[in-house]
Coordinates of C-alpha atoms in Angstrom, one line a residue:
Chain X
M9 CA 0.0 0.0 0.0
I10 CA 1.3 3.4 -1.0
L11 CA 0.1 6.4 1.0
I12 CA -0.2 10.0 -0.4
L13 CA -0.5 12.4 2.4
S14 CA -1.2 15.9 1.1
H15 CA -3.6 18.7 0.7
E16 CA -6.5 17.6 -1.6
E17 CA -5.7 20.3 -4.2
D18 CA -2.0 19.4 -4.4
V19 CA -1.4 19.0 -8.2
L20 CA 1.8 17.0 -7.8
A21 CA 0.2 14.6 -5.3
Y22 CA -2.8 14.2 -7.7
T23 CA -0.5 13.4 -10.6
V24 CA 1.5 10.9 -8.7
Y25 CA -1.8 9.2 -7.6
R26 CA -3.0 9.1 -11.2
Q27 CA 0.3 7.6 -12.4
L28 CA 0.4 5.0 -9.7
H29 CA -3.2 4.0 -10.4
K30 CA -2.4 3.8 -14.1
G31 CA 0.5 1.5 -13.4
G32 CA -1.7 -0.8 -11.3
R33 CA -0.3 0.2 -7.9
M34 CA -2.6 0.6 -5.0
A35 CA -2.5 4.1 -3.5
L36 CA -4.5 5.8 -0.8
R37 CA -4.8 9.5 -0.7
L38 CA -5.4 11.2 2.7
D39 CA -6.0 14.8 3.2
E40 CA -3.9 16.7 5.8
A41 CA -7.0 17.6 7.8
E42 CA -8.2 14.0 8.0
L43 CA -4.7 12.8 8.8
F44 CA -4.0 15.2 11.7
S45 CA -7.5 15.6 13.2
S46 CA -9.1 12.2 13.0
L47 CA -7.1 9.3 11.7
P48 CA -6.8 6.7 14.4
L49 CA -3.3 5.4 14.9
A50 CA -1.3 3.1 17.2
L51 CA 2.4 2.7 17.5
S52 CA 4.0 0.3 20.0
I53 CA 7.7 0.6 20.8
D54 CA 9.9 -1.6 22.9
R55 CA 13.5 -2.5 23.0
E56 CA 13.4 -5.0 20.2
S57 CA 10.7 -3.7 17.9
R58 CA 8.2 -1.2 16.7
S59 CA 4.8 -2.0 15.2
G60 CA 1.5 -0.3 14.7
F61 CA -1.3 0.5 12.4
L62 CA -3.5 3.2 10.9
Q63 CA -7.3 2.8 10.9
V64 CA -8.7 4.1 7.6
S65 CA -12.5 3.7 7.5
D66 CA -13.0 0.1 8.6
S67 CA -9.6 -1.1 7.5
R68 CA -6.5 -1.5 9.5
I69 CA -3.2 -0.8 7.6
A70 CA -0.3 -2.3 9.4
L71 CA 2.7 0.0 9.3
S72 CA 4.7 -3.0 7.9
D73 CA 2.2 -3.1 4.9
I74 CA 3.0 0.4 3.9
S75 CA 5.4 0.2 0.9
G76 CA 5.9 3.9 0.2
I77 CA 4.7 7.4 1.2
L78 CA 4.5 10.7 -0.5
L79 CA 4.4 13.2 2.3
R80 CA 3.2 16.7 1.3
P81 CA 1.1 18.2 4.0
P82 CA 1.3 22.0 3.7
R83 CA 0.6 22.1 7.5
V84 CA -2.3 24.5 7.2
W85 CA -4.2 22.3 9.6
W86 CA -5.0 23.7 13.0
P87 CA -7.0 22.0 15.9
S88 CA -10.6 22.8 16.4
P89 CA -11.6 26.2 17.7
E90 CA -13.8 24.4 20.3
F91 CA -10.6 24.1 22.4
T92 CA -9.0 27.0 24.2
F93 CA -6.1 28.6 22.4
Q94 CA -3.6 27.0 24.9
D95 CA -5.2 23.6 24.2
Q96 CA -5.1 24.2 20.5
L97 CA -1.3 24.8 20.7
F98 CA -1.0 21.6 22.9
V99 CA -3.0 19.5 20.5
Y100 CA -1.1 20.8 17.5
H101 CA 2.3 20.0 18.9
E102 CA 1.2 16.6 20.2
T103 CA -0.3 15.6 16.9
T104 CA 2.5 16.7 14.7
S105 CA 5.1 15.2 17.0
A106 CA 3.2 11.9 17.0
W107 CA 3.1 11.8 13.2
F108 CA 6.9 12.7 13.0
C109 CA 7.7 9.8 15.2
L110 CA 5.4 7.4 13.3
L111 CA 6.6 8.2 9.9
S112 CA 10.3 8.7 10.6
G113 CA 10.7 5.1 11.8
L114 CA 9.2 3.5 8.7
D115 CA 11.6 1.6 6.6
C116 CA 9.7 2.2 3.3
P117 CA 10.5 5.0 0.9
L118 CA 9.3 8.3 2.3
V119 CA 9.3 11.3 0.0
N120 CA 10.4 13.4 2.0
R121 CA 11.8 12.0 5.1
Y122 CA 11.9 15.5 6.5
G123 CA 14.3 16.3 9.3
L124 CA 13.2 17.6 12.7
G125 CA 14.0 21.2 11.5
W126 CA 11.1 21.0 9.1
W127 CA 8.7 19.4 11.6
V128 CA 9.4 22.0 14.3
N129 CA 9.2 24.9 11.8
D130 CA 12.8 25.9 12.6
L131 CA 13.2 29.0 10.4
A132 CA 17.0 28.3 10.2
Y133 CA 16.3 24.9 8.6
P134 CA 16.3 26.3 4.9
E135 CA 19.6 28.0 5.7
Q136 CA 21.0 24.8 7.0
L137 CA 19.9 23.0 3.8
R138 CA 21.4 25.8 1.7
L139 CA 24.8 25.8 3.5
T140 CA 25.2 22.0 3.6
L141 CA 24.3 21.6 0.0
A142 CA 26.8 24.3 -1.1
E143 CA 29.5 22.7 1.1
R144 CA 28.9 19.2 -0.2
L145 CA 28.8 20.2 -3.8
G146 CA 31.8 22.5 -3.5
L147 CA 29.6 25.6 -4.5
E148 CA 29.3 29.0 -3.0
A149 CA 26.2 29.9 -1.0
D150 CA 24.7 33.2 -2.2
H151 CA 25.8 35.9 0.1
G152 CA 22.3 37.0 0.9
W153 CA 20.7 36.7 4.3
P154 CA 17.4 35.4 3.1
G155 CA 14.2 35.8 5.0
L156 CA 15.9 37.2 8.1
S157 CA 14.7 40.7 8.2
F158 CA 13.3 41.9 11.6
D159 CA 10.3 43.0 9.6
N160 CA 9.5 39.5 8.5
S161 CA 6.8 38.3 10.8
V162 CA 6.4 34.9 9.1
N163 CA 6.8 32.4 11.9
R164 CA 6.6 29.1 10.2
L165 CA 8.1 27.4 7.1
V166 CA 5.9 28.1 4.0
P167 CA 6.1 26.1 0.8
T168 CA 7.0 28.2 -2.2
P169 CA 6.7 28.1 -5.9
A170 CA 9.6 28.8 -8.3
R171 CA 10.0 32.5 -8.9
S172 CA 11.3 33.4 -12.3
S173 CA 13.8 36.2 -12.7
P174 CA 16.5 36.9 -15.3
E175 CA 19.4 35.5 -13.2
S176 CA 17.7 32.7 -11.3
L177 CA 18.0 29.0 -12.2
H178 CA 15.7 26.3 -10.9
I179 CA 16.3 22.5 -10.9
Y180 CA 14.1 19.9 -9.3
L181 CA 15.8 17.1 -7.6
V182 CA 13.7 13.9 -7.6
G183 CA 15.5 10.9 -6.3
G184 CA 18.6 10.6 -8.5
H185 CA 17.1 12.8 -11.3
L186 CA 17.8 16.4 -11.9
I187 CA 15.1 18.0 -13.8
P188 CA 15.7 21.6 -15.1
R189 CA 12.6 23.8 -14.8
S190 CA 13.3 25.4 -18.3
P191 CA 15.7 24.9 -21.1
G192 CA 17.8 27.7 -19.7
D193 CA 18.5 25.7 -16.5
R194 CA 20.0 22.7 -18.4
S195 CA 23.7 23.7 -18.0
A196 CA 23.3 24.3 -14.3
A197 CA 21.7 20.8 -14.0
A198 CA 24.6 19.4 -15.9
A199 CA 27.0 21.0 -13.5
I200 CA 25.2 19.7 -10.5
R201 CA 24.9 16.3 -12.2
S202 CA 28.7 16.0 -12.2
Q203 CA 28.6 15.9 -8.3
A204 CA 26.1 13.0 -8.3
S205 CA 27.7 11.0 -5.5
A206 CA 28.0 14.1 -3.2
L207 CA 24.4 14.9 -4.0
R208 CA 23.2 11.5 -3.1
R209 CA 25.1 11.7 0.2
W210 CA 23.4 15.0 1.0
Q211 CA 20.0 13.6 0.1
K212 CA 20.6 10.7 2.5
E213 CA 21.7 13.0 5.3
T214 CA 18.8 15.4 4.8
G215 CA 16.1 12.9 3.8
L216 CA 15.2 15.2 0.9
F217 CA 14.4 13.1 -2.2
L218 CA 12.2 15.8 -3.7
C219 CA 13.3 19.5 -3.5
R220 CA 13.9 22.4 -5.7
L221 CA 17.4 23.9 -6.0
D222 CA 17.3 27.7 -6.6
L223 CA 20.6 28.7 -8.1
I224 CA 22.2 31.8 -9.4
Q225 CA 25.0 32.1 -12.0
R226 CA 27.6 34.8 -11.2
E227 CA 31.4 34.3 -11.5
C228 CA 30.5 30.8 -10.4
L229 CA 27.4 28.9 -9.7
Q230 CA 25.8 29.8 -6.3
V231 CA 23.1 28.2 -4.2
R232 CA 20.5 30.8 -3.4
A233 CA 18.0 28.4 -1.7
V234 CA 16.8 24.9 -1.3
E235 CA 13.0 24.5 -1.2
P236 CA 12.1 21.3 0.6
F237 CA 8.5 21.6 -0.2
P238 CA 8.2 22.9 -3.8
L239 CA 4.8 24.0 -5.0
F240 CA 3.8 22.9 -8.6
E241 CA 0.5 24.7 -9.1
E242 CA 2.1 27.3 -11.4
E243 CA 4.3 24.8 -13.3
E244 CA 3.8 23.4 -16.9
T245 CA 1.9 20.2 -16.9
D246 CA 4.7 18.3 -18.6
L247 CA 7.1 19.3 -15.9
V248 CA 4.7 18.2 -13.2
R249 CA 4.4 14.8 -15.0
R250 CA 8.1 14.3 -15.2
V251 CA 8.5 15.2 -11.5
A252 CA 5.6 12.9 -10.6
A253 CA 7.2 10.1 -12.7
G254 CA 10.4 10.4 -10.7
I255 CA 8.4 10.1 -7.5
T256 CA 6.4 7.2 -8.8
E257 CA 9.7 5.5 -9.6
L258 CA 11.0 6.2 -6.0
L259 CA 7.8 4.8 -4.4
S260 CA 7.5 1.7 -6.6
Chain P
M21 CA 35.4 36.0 25.2
I22 CA 32.5 33.6 26.1
L23 CA 29.0 34.6 24.7
V24 CA 25.9 33.5 26.6
L25 CA 22.7 33.6 24.6
G26 CA 19.6 33.4 26.9
S27 CA 17.0 34.9 29.1
S28 CA 17.4 36.8 32.3
A29 CA 14.1 35.3 33.4
D30 CA 15.5 31.9 33.2
R31 CA 17.1 30.1 36.1
V32 CA 20.2 28.7 34.4
Y33 CA 21.3 32.1 32.8
P34 CA 22.0 34.0 36.1
T35 CA 23.7 31.0 37.7
L36 CA 25.9 30.6 34.7
L37 CA 26.8 34.3 34.5
R38 CA 27.7 34.3 38.3
R39 CA 30.0 31.3 37.7
L40 CA 31.6 33.0 34.7
D41 CA 32.1 36.1 36.9
E42 CA 33.9 34.0 39.5
S43 CA 36.1 32.4 36.9
G44 CA 37.5 35.7 35.9
H45 CA 37.2 34.8 32.2
P46 CA 35.7 37.5 30.0
Y47 CA 32.2 37.0 28.9
I48 CA 29.2 38.8 27.6
A49 CA 25.5 38.0 27.6
V50 CA 22.7 38.6 25.1
D51 CA 19.4 38.8 27.0
E52 CA 16.9 37.7 24.5
D53 CA 14.1 39.1 26.7
H54 CA 15.2 42.5 25.2
P55 CA 15.3 41.7 21.5
E56 CA 14.7 45.2 20.4
E57 CA 18.1 46.2 21.7
Y58 CA 20.2 43.9 19.5
G59 CA 21.1 43.6 15.8
I60 CA 23.3 41.1 13.9
R61 CA 25.4 42.2 11.0
R62 CA 26.9 39.6 8.6
E63 CA 29.9 40.1 6.3
W64 CA 31.5 38.0 3.7
T65 CA 35.3 38.5 3.9
G66 CA 38.3 36.2 3.7
N67 CA 36.1 33.6 2.1
R68 CA 33.9 33.1 5.1
W69 CA 31.1 34.7 7.0
H70 CA 31.7 37.0 9.9
F71 CA 28.9 37.9 12.4
H72 CA 28.9 41.1 14.4
I73 CA 26.3 41.3 17.3
E74 CA 25.6 44.9 18.2
G75 CA 23.5 46.7 20.8
R76 CA 23.3 46.9 24.6
H77 CA 26.8 45.9 25.8
C78 CA 27.9 44.6 22.4
G79 CA 30.0 46.7 20.2
G80 CA 30.4 44.0 17.5
G81 CA 34.3 44.1 17.6
R82 CA 35.4 41.7 20.3
S83 CA 36.1 38.1 19.3
V84 CA 33.8 35.3 20.6
N85 CA 35.6 32.0 21.3
A86 CA 32.9 29.8 22.8
I87 CA 29.1 30.2 23.0
F88 CA 26.4 28.9 25.5
V89 CA 22.9 28.9 24.2
R90 CA 19.7 28.5 26.2
H91 CA 17.1 30.4 24.2
A92 CA 14.4 32.5 26.0
V93 CA 11.0 31.0 25.8
A94 CA 7.7 32.8 25.4
R95 CA 6.5 34.2 28.7
T96 CA 4.0 36.6 27.4
L97 CA 1.3 36.6 24.7
N98 CA 2.4 40.1 23.5
A99 CA 2.5 39.5 19.8
H100 CA 4.9 42.4 19.1
H101 CA 7.4 41.2 21.7
L102 CA 7.3 37.6 20.5
E103 CA 7.7 38.6 16.9
R104 CA 10.8 40.5 17.8
M105 CA 12.2 37.8 20.0
G106 CA 11.5 35.2 17.3
A107 CA 13.3 37.4 14.7
L108 CA 16.3 37.8 17.0
Q109 CA 16.5 34.0 17.6
R110 CA 16.1 33.3 13.9
H111 CA 19.1 35.4 13.2
L112 CA 21.0 33.9 16.1
N113 CA 20.1 30.3 14.9
A114 CA 21.2 31.1 11.3
M115 CA 24.4 32.5 12.7
L116 CA 25.0 29.4 14.9
L117 CA 24.9 27.2 11.8
A118 CA 28.0 28.9 10.5
V119 CA 30.0 29.8 13.6
E120 CA 33.4 28.1 14.0
C121 CA 33.8 28.1 17.8
P122 CA 32.3 25.5 20.2
V123 CA 28.6 25.9 20.9
I124 CA 26.7 24.4 23.9
N125 CA 24.3 23.3 22.3
R126 CA 23.6 24.1 18.7
P127 CA 19.9 24.6 18.3
S128 CA 19.9 22.8 15.0
A129 CA 21.0 19.6 16.9
S130 CA 18.6 20.0 19.7
F131 CA 15.2 19.0 18.3
S132 CA 15.2 15.4 19.2
N133 CA 13.1 15.8 22.2
Y134 CA 10.3 17.3 20.1
S135 CA 9.0 13.7 20.2
K136 CA 9.3 11.5 23.3
P137 CA 8.6 8.2 21.5
Y138 CA 11.2 9.2 18.8
Q139 CA 13.7 9.7 21.5
L140 CA 12.7 6.3 23.0
E141 CA 13.8 4.7 19.7
L142 CA 17.0 6.7 19.8
L143 CA 17.7 5.6 23.3
S144 CA 17.0 2.0 22.5
S145 CA 19.3 2.2 19.5
A146 CA 22.0 3.6 21.8
G147 CA 21.8 0.4 23.8
F148 CA 19.5 1.5 26.7
D149 CA 16.6 -0.5 28.0
V150 CA 13.4 1.5 27.5
P151 CA 9.8 1.0 28.9
K152 CA 7.3 -0.6 26.6
S153 CA 5.3 2.2 25.1
L154 CA 2.2 2.8 23.1
M155 CA 1.4 6.0 21.3
T156 CA -2.2 6.2 20.2
N157 CA -5.4 8.2 19.9
M158 CA -7.6 5.1 20.2
K159 CA -9.3 4.4 23.4
E160 CA -9.6 0.7 22.8
E161 CA -5.8 0.4 22.2
A162 CA -5.0 2.4 25.3
Y163 CA -7.3 0.0 27.3
R164 CA -5.7 -3.0 25.8
F165 CA -2.3 -1.7 26.8
Y166 CA -3.6 -1.0 30.3
E167 CA -4.8 -4.7 30.5
E168 CA -1.5 -6.0 29.2
F169 CA 0.3 -4.4 32.1
D170 CA -2.3 -5.2 34.8
G171 CA -3.1 -1.5 35.2
Q172 CA 0.5 -0.5 35.9
V173 CA 0.6 2.1 33.2
V174 CA 1.6 5.9 33.1
F175 CA 0.7 8.4 30.5
K176 CA 2.2 11.7 29.3
G177 CA 2.4 14.0 26.4
V178 CA 4.1 12.9 23.1
S179 CA 5.9 16.2 22.4
N180 CA 8.3 18.5 24.3
V181 CA 5.5 20.5 25.7
L182 CA 5.7 20.2 29.4
T183 CA 3.4 17.6 30.8
L184 CA 3.8 15.7 34.1
V185 CA 3.6 11.9 34.2
Q186 CA 0.5 10.4 35.7
V187 CA -0.4 6.8 36.6
L188 CA -3.5 5.7 34.7
R189 CA -5.7 4.9 37.7
P190 CA -9.3 3.6 37.3
E191 CA -10.7 7.0 38.2
K192 CA -8.9 8.5 35.2
M193 CA -10.1 6.0 32.6
A194 CA -13.0 8.3 31.6
R195 CA -10.4 10.7 30.2
L196 CA -9.6 8.0 27.5
D197 CA -12.7 9.3 25.8
L198 CA -10.7 12.5 24.9
L199 CA -8.0 10.4 23.1
P200 CA -9.4 10.8 19.5
H201 CA -8.6 14.6 19.9
C202 CA -5.0 14.1 20.7
P203 CA -2.4 11.2 20.6
T204 CA -1.0 10.3 23.9
L205 CA 2.0 8.3 25.1
F206 CA 1.3 5.4 27.5
Q207 CA 4.1 3.4 29.1
E208 CA 4.5 0.5 31.4
Y209 CA 5.0 2.0 34.9
V210 CA 8.5 1.4 36.2
A211 CA 8.1 2.4 39.8
G212 CA 11.2 3.4 41.7
D213 CA 13.9 6.1 42.0
D214 CA 14.6 8.5 39.2
Y215 CA 18.1 9.2 38.0
R216 CA 19.2 12.2 36.0
V217 CA 22.6 12.0 34.2
H218 CA 24.0 15.3 33.1
V219 CA 26.7 15.0 30.4
V220 CA 29.1 17.8 30.0
G221 CA 31.6 16.9 27.3
D222 CA 33.2 13.7 28.6
R223 CA 32.1 14.3 32.2
T224 CA 29.0 12.9 33.9
F225 CA 27.1 13.8 36.9
V226 CA 24.6 11.3 38.3
T227 CA 21.8 12.5 40.5
R228 CA 19.3 10.3 42.3
L229 CA 15.8 11.6 43.0
A230 CA 13.2 9.9 45.3
A231 CA 9.7 11.2 45.7
Q232 CA 6.3 9.9 46.6
D233 CA 4.8 11.1 43.4
E234 CA 5.4 9.3 40.1
D235 CA 6.8 12.5 38.7
Y236 CA 9.3 14.1 41.1
R237 CA 8.8 17.5 39.4
R238 CA 5.2 17.6 40.7
S239 CA 6.5 17.0 44.3
A240 CA 9.2 19.5 44.0
L241 CA 7.5 22.3 42.2
M242 CA 3.8 22.0 42.8
T243 CA 2.9 20.1 46.0
D244 CA 6.0 21.0 48.0
E245 CA 6.4 17.3 49.1
E246 CA 9.8 16.1 50.1
V247 CA 12.1 15.0 47.3
I248 CA 15.4 13.4 48.0
V249 CA 18.1 14.8 45.6
E250 CA 21.6 13.5 46.0
A251 CA 24.7 12.7 44.1
A252 CA 24.7 9.0 43.1
S253 CA 26.5 6.5 40.8
L254 CA 25.5 4.3 37.8
P255 CA 27.6 1.7 36.1
D256 CA 30.4 3.0 33.9
E257 CA 28.8 1.2 30.9
I258 CA 25.7 3.3 31.3
L259 CA 27.7 6.5 31.7
S260 CA 29.7 5.7 28.6
K261 CA 26.5 5.2 26.7
C262 CA 25.3 8.6 27.9
V263 CA 28.3 10.3 26.6
A264 CA 28.2 8.5 23.3
L265 CA 24.5 9.3 22.8
T266 CA 25.1 13.0 23.6
R267 CA 27.8 13.1 21.1
S268 CA 26.0 11.2 18.4
L269 CA 23.1 13.8 18.7
G270 CA 25.7 16.6 18.0
L271 CA 25.3 17.8 21.6
T272 CA 27.9 18.7 24.2
V273 CA 25.6 19.0 27.2
S274 CA 22.6 16.8 27.9
G275 CA 20.4 15.6 30.8
I276 CA 19.3 12.0 30.4
D277 CA 16.5 10.7 32.6
F278 CA 16.3 7.2 33.9
K279 CA 14.0 5.2 36.2
E280 CA 15.3 2.3 38.3
S281 CA 13.0 -0.4 39.6
P282 CA 13.6 -1.9 43.0
R283 CA 14.8 -5.1 41.2
G284 CA 17.5 -3.0 39.5
R285 CA 16.0 -2.6 36.0
L286 CA 17.2 0.7 34.7
V287 CA 15.2 2.2 31.8
A288 CA 16.0 5.3 29.9
L289 CA 13.1 7.8 29.4
E290 CA 14.4 10.8 27.6
C291 CA 17.3 13.1 26.7
N292 CA 17.0 16.8 27.3
P293 CA 19.2 19.0 25.0
F294 CA 18.7 22.1 27.2
P295 CA 18.7 20.6 30.7
Q296 CA 17.9 22.9 33.6
F297 CA 20.9 21.6 35.6
T298 CA 20.7 24.3 38.3
F299 CA 17.6 22.6 39.7
Y300 CA 19.7 19.5 40.4
E301 CA 23.0 21.1 41.5
G302 CA 21.1 23.5 43.8
R303 CA 19.8 20.4 45.7
S304 CA 22.6 17.9 45.3
G305 CA 25.6 20.3 45.5
Q306 CA 27.1 18.8 42.3
P307 CA 29.2 21.3 40.4
I308 CA 27.5 21.1 37.0
T309 CA 27.5 24.8 36.1
E310 CA 31.3 24.8 37.0
A311 CA 31.8 22.0 34.6
V312 CA 29.9 23.8 31.9
V313 CA 32.0 26.9 32.4
E314 CA 35.3 24.9 32.5
Y315 CA 34.3 23.2 29.2
L316 CA 33.6 26.6 27.6
I317 CA 36.9 28.1 28.8
N318 CA 39.0 25.0 28.0
N319 CA 37.6 24.5 24.6
A320 CA 37.5 28.1 23.5
T321 CA 39.1 28.5 20.1
D322 CA 41.6 31.1 19.0
E323 CA 40.0 31.4 15.5
T324 CA 36.5 32.9 15.3
N325 CA 34.0 34.5 13.1
V326 CA 31.7 36.0 15.7
Y327 CA 32.2 39.3 17.4
V328 CA 30.4 41.2 20.1

């Protein structure tokens, strides 16, 4: 059983679901609100083992029967307003913490196997990704200080779409595939591809099997940002299909 | 120069500053409860980043050779203050990703206690015995677990939000009806003394705690019941594992909690990346703050890219 955990309007998740279905693979889509607010779960842990299940409608899905997961909850879910604000905060943290634990211990392919920085909304997490990627690939990190203005009141990680600009380059990293967003991004993809083994090590360390690399070409290629939760709603259909095909391959 | 990042409203911060004062080693503190008074400037020179903290007592020019971090927590719902404090901490955390001197502890390595069951798995992988545990939001599963352990079960929160451990007694069973709203962690109840092991680099400090309540913090902080807190010992093998676990998580300092049954079964419960060691040393007399200060002084680097 493959699980697709996302927002119901996530175009990439929908495309992956369609491709899996077409290929005869059984996949179950669960919306973020259903996942966090009402899906019964149980996880047993002792010194030797872990086991558990999810209860979906009348069926129990053993954790050991899950063969792959596409994890794309945009985390817009928030507990019911019937709780006090303090209780809402508590329920939010308990719930997301529980799902982090349940998912992180699964052996199956998990796209993405997000690190704790993502789960706790650590605003330094994207900077950490950017610096480690640049270091591993021997590239420079762009000298900007992104998203760190005192005027910036955003207090959680927000998924982003690619933003076109004359100097920016965008490449989607999907498993071992580097997919340039446009023909102008091909040479940058080729340069990154030459560092394939370092890239694979970075993916293993970070758990990011799907992300967007935002680069900039100056005297040398620089890493401007790593988007661990790229949005595809504004992307060309063919690009979405190619990224989805890479994910389908990872999950199969 | 040692830099302390923290909160004047916290209990560790003033104790640490007092000890630094006594050491005679130069230090400076950034009080995150006054975020409006600080700014961080970043420069790219000599092929690396340099960070200059300015404001209050910081002029941005003196070299920092070791850093202690214990971030301020929200003590108010004032949105403007929280926003500014969050922005300052965001800058500091981004800076701490790139600093070259020792940091106790790097925030980016300190999230594992976000999930207690996740930590149980880490503790188990590190070779510790752990209590049988169930994380669930299903009443019938919690009840099955309760039966499996003949009613000897405790429950607590899953995340790092503070919750006190409670024994699942018959009169509390009605609360299981609330489970579908929020997953909860149930564990076999290991009755007995508590142990806290503080790791500071390669050094360990073992503290035994004995209280009537299943959670000694309730006795100490809320009901004013007697809690015995004293220096103790545990086998070297356990202490070596504590040091190895701390290091493997990318930490220098940690506080690891254990429970020991009267039959001698020692189970690990969790690992705190920002332990409030002053609570323990204040009662046991163990020199934990001194050890932290010694670590900072002895491991201070000559090279730096942070200035205050």
